[in-house]
N, CA, C, O and CB atoms as a CASP TS submission, in Angstrom:
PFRMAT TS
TARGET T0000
AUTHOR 0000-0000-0000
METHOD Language model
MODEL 1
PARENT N/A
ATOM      1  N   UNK     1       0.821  -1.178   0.000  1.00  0.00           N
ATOM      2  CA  UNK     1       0.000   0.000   0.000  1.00  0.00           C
ATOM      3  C   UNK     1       0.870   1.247   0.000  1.00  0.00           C
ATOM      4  O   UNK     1       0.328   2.254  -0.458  1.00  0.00           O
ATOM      5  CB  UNK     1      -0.937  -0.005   1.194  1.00  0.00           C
ATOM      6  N   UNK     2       1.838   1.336   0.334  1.00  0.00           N
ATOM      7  CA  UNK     2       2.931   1.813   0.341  1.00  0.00           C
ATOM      8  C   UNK     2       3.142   2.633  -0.900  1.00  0.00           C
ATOM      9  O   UNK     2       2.927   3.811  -1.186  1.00  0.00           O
ATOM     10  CB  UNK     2       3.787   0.849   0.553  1.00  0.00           C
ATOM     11  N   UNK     3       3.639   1.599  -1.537  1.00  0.00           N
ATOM     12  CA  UNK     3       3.415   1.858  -3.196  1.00  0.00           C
ATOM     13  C   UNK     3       2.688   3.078  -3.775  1.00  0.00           C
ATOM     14  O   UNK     3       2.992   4.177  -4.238  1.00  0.00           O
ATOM     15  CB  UNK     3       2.589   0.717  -3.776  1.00  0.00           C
ATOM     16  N   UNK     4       1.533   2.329  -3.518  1.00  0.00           N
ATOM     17  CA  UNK     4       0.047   3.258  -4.368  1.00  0.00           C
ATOM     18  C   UNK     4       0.474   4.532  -3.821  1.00  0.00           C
ATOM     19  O   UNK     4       0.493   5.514  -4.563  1.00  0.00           O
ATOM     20  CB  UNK     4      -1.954   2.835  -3.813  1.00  0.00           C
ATOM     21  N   UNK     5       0.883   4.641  -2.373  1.00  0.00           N
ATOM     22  CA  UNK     5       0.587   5.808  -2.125  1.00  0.00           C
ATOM     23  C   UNK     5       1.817   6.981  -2.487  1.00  0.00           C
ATOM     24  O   UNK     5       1.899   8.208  -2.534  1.00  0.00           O
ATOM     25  CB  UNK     5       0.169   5.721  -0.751  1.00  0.00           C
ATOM     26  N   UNK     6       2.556   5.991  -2.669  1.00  0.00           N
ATOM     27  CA  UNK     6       3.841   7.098  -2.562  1.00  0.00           C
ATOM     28  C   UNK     6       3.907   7.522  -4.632  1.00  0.00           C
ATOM     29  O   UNK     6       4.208   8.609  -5.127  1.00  0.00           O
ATOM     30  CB  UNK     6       5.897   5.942  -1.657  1.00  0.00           C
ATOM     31  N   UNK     7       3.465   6.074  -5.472  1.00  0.00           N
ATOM     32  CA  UNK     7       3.036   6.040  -6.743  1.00  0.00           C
ATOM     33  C   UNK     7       2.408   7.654  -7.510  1.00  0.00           C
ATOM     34  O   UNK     7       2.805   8.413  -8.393  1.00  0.00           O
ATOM     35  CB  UNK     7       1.922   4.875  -6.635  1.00  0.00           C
ATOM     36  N   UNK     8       1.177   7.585  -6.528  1.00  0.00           N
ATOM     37  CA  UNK     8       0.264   8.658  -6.659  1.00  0.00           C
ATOM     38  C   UNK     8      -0.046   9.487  -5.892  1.00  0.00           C
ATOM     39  O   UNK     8      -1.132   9.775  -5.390  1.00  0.00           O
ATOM     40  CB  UNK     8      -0.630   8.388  -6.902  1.00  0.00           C
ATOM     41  N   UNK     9       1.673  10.191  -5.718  1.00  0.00           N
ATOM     42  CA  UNK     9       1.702  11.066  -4.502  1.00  0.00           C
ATOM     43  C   UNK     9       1.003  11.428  -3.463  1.00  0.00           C
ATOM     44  O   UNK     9       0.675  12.611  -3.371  1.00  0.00           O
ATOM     45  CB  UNK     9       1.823  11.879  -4.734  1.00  0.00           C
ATOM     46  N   UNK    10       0.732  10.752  -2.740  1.00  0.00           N
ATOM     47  CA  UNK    10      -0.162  10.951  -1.471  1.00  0.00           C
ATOM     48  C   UNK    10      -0.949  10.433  -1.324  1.00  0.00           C
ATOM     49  O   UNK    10      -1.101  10.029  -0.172  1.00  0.00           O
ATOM     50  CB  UNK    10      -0.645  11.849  -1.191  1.00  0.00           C
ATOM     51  N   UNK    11      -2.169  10.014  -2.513  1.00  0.00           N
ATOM     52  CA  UNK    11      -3.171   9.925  -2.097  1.00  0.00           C
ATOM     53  C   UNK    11      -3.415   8.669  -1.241  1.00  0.00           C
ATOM     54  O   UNK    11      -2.760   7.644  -1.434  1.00  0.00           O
ATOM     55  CB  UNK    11      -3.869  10.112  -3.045  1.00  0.00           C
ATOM     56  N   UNK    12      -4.688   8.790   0.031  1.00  0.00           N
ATOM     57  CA  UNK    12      -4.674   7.721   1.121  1.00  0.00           C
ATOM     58  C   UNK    12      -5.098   7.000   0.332  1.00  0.00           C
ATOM     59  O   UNK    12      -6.121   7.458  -0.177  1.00  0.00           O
ATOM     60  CB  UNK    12      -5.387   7.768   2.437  1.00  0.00           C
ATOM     61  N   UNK    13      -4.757   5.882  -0.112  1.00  0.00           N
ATOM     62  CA  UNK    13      -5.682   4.407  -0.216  1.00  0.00           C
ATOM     63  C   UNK    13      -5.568   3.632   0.846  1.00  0.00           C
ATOM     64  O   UNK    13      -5.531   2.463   0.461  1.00  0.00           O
ATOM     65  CB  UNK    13      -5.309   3.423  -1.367  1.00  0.00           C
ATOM     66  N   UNK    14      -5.494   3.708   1.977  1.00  0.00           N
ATOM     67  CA  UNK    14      -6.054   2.750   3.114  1.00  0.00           C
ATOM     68  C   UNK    14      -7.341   2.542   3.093  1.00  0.00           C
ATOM     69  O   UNK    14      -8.038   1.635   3.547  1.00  0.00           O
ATOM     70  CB  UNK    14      -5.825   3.177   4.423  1.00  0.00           C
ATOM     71  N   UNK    15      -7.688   3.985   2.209  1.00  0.00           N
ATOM     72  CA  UNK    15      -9.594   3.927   2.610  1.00  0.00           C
ATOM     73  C   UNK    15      -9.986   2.886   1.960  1.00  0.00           C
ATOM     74  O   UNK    15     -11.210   2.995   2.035  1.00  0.00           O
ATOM     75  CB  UNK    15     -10.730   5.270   2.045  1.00  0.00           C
ATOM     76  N   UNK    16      -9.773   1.961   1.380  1.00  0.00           N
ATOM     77  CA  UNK    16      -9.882   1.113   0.440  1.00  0.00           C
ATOM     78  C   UNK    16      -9.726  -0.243   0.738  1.00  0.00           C
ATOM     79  O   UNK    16     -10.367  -1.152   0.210  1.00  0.00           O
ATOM     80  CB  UNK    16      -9.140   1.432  -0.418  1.00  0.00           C
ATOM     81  N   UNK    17      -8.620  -0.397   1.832  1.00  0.00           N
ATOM     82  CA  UNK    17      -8.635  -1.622   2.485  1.00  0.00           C
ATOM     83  C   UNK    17      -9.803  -2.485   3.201  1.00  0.00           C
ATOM     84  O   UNK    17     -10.452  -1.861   4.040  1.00  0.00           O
ATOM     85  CB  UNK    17      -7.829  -1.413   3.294  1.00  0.00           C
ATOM     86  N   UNK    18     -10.047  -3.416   3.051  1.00  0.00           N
ATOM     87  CA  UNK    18     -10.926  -4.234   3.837  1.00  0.00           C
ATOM     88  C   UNK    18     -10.508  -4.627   4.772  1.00  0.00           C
ATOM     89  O   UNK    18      -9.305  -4.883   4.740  1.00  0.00           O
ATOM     90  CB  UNK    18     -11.385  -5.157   3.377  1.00  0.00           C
ATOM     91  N   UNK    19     -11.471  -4.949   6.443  1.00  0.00           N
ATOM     92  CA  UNK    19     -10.933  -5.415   6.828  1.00  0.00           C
ATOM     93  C   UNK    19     -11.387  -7.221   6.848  1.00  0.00           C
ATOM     94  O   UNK    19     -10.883  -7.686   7.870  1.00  0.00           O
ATOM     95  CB  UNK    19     -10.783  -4.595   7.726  1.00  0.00           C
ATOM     96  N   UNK    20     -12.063  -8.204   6.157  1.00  0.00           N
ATOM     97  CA  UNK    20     -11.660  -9.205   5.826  1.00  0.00           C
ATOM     98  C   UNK    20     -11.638  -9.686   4.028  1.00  0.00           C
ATOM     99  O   UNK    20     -12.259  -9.222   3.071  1.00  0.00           O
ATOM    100  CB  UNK    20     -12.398  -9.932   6.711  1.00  0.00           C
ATOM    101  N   UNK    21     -10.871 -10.540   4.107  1.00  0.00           N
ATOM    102  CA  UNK    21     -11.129 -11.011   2.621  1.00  0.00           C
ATOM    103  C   UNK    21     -11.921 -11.225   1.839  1.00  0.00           C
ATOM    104  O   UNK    21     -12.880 -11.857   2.282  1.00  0.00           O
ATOM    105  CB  UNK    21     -10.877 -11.731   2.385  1.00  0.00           C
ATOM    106  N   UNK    22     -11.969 -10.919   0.600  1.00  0.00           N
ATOM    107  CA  UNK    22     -13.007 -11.336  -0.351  1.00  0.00           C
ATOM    108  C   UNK    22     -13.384 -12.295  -0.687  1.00  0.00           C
ATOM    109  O   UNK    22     -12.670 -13.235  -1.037  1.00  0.00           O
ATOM    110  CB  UNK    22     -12.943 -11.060  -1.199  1.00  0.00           C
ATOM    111  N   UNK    23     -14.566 -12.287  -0.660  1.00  0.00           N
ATOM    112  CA  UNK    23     -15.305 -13.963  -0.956  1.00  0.00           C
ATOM    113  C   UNK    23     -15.012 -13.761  -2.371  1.00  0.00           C
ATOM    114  O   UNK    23     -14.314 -12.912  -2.926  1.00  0.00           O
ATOM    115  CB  UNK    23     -17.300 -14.364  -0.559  1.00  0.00           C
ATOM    116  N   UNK    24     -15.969 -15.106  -3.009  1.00  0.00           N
ATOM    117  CA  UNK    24     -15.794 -15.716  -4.836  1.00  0.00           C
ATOM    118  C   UNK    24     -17.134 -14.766  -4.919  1.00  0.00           C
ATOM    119  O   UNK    24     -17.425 -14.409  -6.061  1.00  0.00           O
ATOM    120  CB  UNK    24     -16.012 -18.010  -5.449  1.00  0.00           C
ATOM    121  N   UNK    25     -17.892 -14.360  -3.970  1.00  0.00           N
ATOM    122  CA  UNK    25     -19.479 -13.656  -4.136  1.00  0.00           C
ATOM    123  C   UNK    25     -18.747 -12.308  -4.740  1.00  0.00           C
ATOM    124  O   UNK    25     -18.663 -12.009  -5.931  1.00  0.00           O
ATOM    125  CB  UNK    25     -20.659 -13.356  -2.357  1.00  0.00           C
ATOM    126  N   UNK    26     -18.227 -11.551  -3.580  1.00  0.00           N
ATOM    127  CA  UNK    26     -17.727 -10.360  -3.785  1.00  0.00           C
ATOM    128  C   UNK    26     -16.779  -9.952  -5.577  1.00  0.00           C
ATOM    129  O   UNK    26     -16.543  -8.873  -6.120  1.00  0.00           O
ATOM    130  CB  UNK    26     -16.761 -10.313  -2.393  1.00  0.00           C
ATOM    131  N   UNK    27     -16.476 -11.381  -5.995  1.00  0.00           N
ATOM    132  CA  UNK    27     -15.499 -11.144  -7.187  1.00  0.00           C
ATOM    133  C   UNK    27     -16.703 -11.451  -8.503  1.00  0.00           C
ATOM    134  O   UNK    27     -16.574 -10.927  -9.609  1.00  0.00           O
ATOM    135  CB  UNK    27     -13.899 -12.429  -7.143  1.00  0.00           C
ATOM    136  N   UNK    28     -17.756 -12.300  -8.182  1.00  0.00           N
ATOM    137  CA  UNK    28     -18.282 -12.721  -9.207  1.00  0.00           C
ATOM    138  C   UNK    28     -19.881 -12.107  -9.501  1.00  0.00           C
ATOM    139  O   UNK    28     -20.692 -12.030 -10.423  1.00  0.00           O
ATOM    140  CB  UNK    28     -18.155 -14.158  -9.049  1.00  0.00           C
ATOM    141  N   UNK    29     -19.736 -11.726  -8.039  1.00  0.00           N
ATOM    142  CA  UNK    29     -21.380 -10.572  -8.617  1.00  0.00           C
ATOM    143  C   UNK    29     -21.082  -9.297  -9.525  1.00  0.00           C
ATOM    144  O   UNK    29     -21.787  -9.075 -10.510  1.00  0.00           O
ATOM    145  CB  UNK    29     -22.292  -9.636  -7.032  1.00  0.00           C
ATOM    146  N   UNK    30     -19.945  -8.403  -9.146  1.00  0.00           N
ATOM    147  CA  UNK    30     -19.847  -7.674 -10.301  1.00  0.00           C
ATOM    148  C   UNK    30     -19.374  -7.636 -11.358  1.00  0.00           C
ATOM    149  O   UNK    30     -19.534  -6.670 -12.104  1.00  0.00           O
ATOM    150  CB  UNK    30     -19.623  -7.024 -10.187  1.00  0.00           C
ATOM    151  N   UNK    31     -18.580  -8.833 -11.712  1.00  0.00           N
ATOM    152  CA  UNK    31     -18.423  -9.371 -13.229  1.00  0.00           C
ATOM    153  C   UNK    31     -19.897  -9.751 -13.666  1.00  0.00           C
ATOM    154  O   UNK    31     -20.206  -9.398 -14.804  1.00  0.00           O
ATOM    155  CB  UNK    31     -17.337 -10.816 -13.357  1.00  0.00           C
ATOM    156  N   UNK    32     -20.824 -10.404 -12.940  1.00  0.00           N
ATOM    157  CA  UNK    32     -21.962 -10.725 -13.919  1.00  0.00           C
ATOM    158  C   UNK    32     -22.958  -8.952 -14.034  1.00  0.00           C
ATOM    159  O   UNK    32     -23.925  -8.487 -14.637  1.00  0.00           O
ATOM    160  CB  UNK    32     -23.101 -12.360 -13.051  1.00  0.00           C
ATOM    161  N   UNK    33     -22.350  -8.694 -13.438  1.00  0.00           N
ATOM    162  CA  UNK    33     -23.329  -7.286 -13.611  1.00  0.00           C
ATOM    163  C   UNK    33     -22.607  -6.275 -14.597  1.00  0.00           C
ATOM    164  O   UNK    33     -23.375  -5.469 -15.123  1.00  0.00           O
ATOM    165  CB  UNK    33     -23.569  -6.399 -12.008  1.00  0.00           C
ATOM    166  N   UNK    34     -21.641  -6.201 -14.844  1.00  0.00           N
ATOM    167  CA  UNK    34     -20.633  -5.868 -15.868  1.00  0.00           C
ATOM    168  C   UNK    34     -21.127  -6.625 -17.013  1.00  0.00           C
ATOM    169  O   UNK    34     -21.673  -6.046 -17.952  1.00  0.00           O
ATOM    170  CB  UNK    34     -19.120  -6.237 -15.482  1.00  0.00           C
ATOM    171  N   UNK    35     -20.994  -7.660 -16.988  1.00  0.00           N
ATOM    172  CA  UNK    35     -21.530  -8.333 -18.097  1.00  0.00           C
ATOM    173  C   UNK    35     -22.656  -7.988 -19.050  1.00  0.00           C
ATOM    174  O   UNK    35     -22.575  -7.688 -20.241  1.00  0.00           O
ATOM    175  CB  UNK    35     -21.821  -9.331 -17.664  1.00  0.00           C
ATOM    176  N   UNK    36     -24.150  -8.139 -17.967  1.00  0.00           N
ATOM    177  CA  UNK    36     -25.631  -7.574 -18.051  1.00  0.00           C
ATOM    178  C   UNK    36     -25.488  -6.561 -18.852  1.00  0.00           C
ATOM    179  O   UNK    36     -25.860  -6.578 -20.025  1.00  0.00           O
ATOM    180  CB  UNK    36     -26.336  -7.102 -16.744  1.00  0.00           C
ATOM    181  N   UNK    37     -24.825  -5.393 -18.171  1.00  0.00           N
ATOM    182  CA  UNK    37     -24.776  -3.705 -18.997  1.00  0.00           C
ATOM    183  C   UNK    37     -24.136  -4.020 -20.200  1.00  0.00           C
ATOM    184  O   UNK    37     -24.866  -3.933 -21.187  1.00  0.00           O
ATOM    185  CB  UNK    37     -23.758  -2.301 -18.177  1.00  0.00           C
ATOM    186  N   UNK    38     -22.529  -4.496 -20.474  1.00  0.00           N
ATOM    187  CA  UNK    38     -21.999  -4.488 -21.566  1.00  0.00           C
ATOM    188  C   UNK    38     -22.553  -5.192 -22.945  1.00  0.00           C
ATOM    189  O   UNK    38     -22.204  -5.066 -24.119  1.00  0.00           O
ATOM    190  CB  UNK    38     -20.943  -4.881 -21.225  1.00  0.00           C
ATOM    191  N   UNK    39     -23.983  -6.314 -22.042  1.00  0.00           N
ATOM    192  CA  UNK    39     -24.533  -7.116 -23.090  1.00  0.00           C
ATOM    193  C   UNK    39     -25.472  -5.974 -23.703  1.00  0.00           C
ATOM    194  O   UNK    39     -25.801  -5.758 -24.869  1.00  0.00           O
ATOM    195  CB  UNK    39     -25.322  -8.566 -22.548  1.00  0.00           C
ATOM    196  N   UNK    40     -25.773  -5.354 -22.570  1.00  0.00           N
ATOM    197  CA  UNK    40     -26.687  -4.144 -23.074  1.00  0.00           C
ATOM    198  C   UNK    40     -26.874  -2.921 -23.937  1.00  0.00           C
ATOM    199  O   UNK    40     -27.744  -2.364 -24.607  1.00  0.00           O
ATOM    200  CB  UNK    40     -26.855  -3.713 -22.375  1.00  0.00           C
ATOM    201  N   UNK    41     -25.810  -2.809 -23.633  1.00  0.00           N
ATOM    202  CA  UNK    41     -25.293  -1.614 -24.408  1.00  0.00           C
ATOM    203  C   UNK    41     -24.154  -2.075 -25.931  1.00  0.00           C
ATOM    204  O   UNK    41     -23.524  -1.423 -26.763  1.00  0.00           O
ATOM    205  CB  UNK    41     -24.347  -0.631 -23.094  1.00  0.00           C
ATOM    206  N   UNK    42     -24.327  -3.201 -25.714  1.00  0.00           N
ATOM    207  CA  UNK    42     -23.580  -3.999 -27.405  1.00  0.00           C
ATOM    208  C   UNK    42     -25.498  -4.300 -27.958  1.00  0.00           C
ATOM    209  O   UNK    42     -25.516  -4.133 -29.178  1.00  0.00           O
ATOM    210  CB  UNK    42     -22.081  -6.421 -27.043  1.00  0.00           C
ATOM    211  N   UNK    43     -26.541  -4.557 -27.586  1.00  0.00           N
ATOM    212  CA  UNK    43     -27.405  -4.691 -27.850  1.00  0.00           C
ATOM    213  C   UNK    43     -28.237  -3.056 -28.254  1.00  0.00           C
ATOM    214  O   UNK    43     -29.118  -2.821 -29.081  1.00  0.00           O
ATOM    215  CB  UNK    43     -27.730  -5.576 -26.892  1.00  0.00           C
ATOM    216  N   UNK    44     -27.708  -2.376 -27.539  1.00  0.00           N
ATOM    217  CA  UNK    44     -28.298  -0.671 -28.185  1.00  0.00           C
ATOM    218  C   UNK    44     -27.107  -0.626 -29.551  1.00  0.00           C
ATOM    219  O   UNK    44     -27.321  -0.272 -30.710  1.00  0.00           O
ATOM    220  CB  UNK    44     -27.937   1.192 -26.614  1.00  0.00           C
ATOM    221  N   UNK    45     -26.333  -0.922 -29.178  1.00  0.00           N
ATOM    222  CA  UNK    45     -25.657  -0.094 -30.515  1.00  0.00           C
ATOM    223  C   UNK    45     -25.411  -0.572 -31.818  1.00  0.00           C
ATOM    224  O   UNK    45     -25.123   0.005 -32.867  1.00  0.00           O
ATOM    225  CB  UNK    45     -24.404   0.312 -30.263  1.00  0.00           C
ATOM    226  N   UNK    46     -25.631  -2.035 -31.448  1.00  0.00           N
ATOM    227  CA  UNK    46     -26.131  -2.657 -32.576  1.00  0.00           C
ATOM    228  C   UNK    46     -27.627  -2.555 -32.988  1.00  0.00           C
ATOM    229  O   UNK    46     -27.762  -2.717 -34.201  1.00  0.00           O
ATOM    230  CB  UNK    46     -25.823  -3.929 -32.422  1.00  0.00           C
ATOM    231  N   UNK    47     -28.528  -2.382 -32.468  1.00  0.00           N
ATOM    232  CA  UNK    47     -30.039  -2.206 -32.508  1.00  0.00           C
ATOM    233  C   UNK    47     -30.030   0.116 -33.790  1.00  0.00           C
ATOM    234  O   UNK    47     -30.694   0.680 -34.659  1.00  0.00           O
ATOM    235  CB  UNK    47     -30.826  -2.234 -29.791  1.00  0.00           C
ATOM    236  N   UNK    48     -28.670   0.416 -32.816  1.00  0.00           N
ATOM    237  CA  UNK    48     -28.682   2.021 -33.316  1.00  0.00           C
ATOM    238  C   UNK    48     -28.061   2.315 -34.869  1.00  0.00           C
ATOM    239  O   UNK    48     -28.330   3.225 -35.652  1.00  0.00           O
ATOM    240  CB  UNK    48     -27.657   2.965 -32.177  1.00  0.00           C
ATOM    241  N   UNK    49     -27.118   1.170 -34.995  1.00  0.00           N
ATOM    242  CA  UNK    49     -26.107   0.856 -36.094  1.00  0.00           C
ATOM    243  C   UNK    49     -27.236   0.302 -37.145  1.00  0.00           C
ATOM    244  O   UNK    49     -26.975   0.768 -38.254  1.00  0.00           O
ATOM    245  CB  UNK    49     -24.760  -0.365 -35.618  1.00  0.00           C
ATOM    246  N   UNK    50     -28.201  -0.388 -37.176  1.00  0.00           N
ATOM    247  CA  UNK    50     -28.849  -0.960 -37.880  1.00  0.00           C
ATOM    248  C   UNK    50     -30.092  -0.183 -38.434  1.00  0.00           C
ATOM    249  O   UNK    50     -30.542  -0.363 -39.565  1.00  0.00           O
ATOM    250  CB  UNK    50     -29.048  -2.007 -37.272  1.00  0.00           C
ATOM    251  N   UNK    51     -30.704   0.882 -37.328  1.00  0.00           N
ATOM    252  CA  UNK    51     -31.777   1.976 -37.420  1.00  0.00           C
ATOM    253  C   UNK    51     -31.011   2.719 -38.376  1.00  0.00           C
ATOM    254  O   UNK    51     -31.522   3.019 -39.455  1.00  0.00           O
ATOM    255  CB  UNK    51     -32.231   2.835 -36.003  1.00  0.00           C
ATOM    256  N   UNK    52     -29.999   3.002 -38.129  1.00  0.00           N
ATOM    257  CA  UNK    52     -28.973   4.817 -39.048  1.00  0.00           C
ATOM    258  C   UNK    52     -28.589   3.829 -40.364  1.00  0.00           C
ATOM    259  O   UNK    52     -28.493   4.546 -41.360  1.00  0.00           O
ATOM    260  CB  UNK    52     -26.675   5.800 -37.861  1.00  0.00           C
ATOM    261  N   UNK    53     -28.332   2.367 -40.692  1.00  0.00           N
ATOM    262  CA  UNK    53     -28.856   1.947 -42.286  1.00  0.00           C
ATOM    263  C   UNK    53     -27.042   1.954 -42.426  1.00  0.00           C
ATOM    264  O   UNK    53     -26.460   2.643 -43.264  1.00  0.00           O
ATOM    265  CB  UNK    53     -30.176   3.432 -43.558  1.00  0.00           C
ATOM    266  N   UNK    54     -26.364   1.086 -41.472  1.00  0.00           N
ATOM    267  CA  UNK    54     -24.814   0.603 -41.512  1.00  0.00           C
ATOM    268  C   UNK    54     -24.305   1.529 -42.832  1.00  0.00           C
ATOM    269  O   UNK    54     -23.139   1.463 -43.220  1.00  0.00           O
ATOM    270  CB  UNK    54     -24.602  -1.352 -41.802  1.00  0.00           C
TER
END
């Protein structure tokens, strides 16, 4: 932590620390929710790409 901080002059990242470890929940709920949107928004812009006549 050290690092980061001295990296990016100062700034605290302690605030950032947890104090216990991350579950497989904590790593894999917001990849599937990342997912959801990015499916989403590849689904608008292909849906927008196809309206405006490629």
């Amino acid at each position: 932590m050290g690092f980061m901080n001295a990296l990016f002059h100062g700034l605290d990242f302690s605030r950032i620390q947890t104090r216990r470890a991350l579950s497989w929940w904590d790593v894999v709920y917001p990849a599937i929710v990342f997912a959801v949107w990015f499916f989403a928004a590849g689904v608008f812009f292909a849906w927008l790409r196809n309206r405006l006549g490629k």
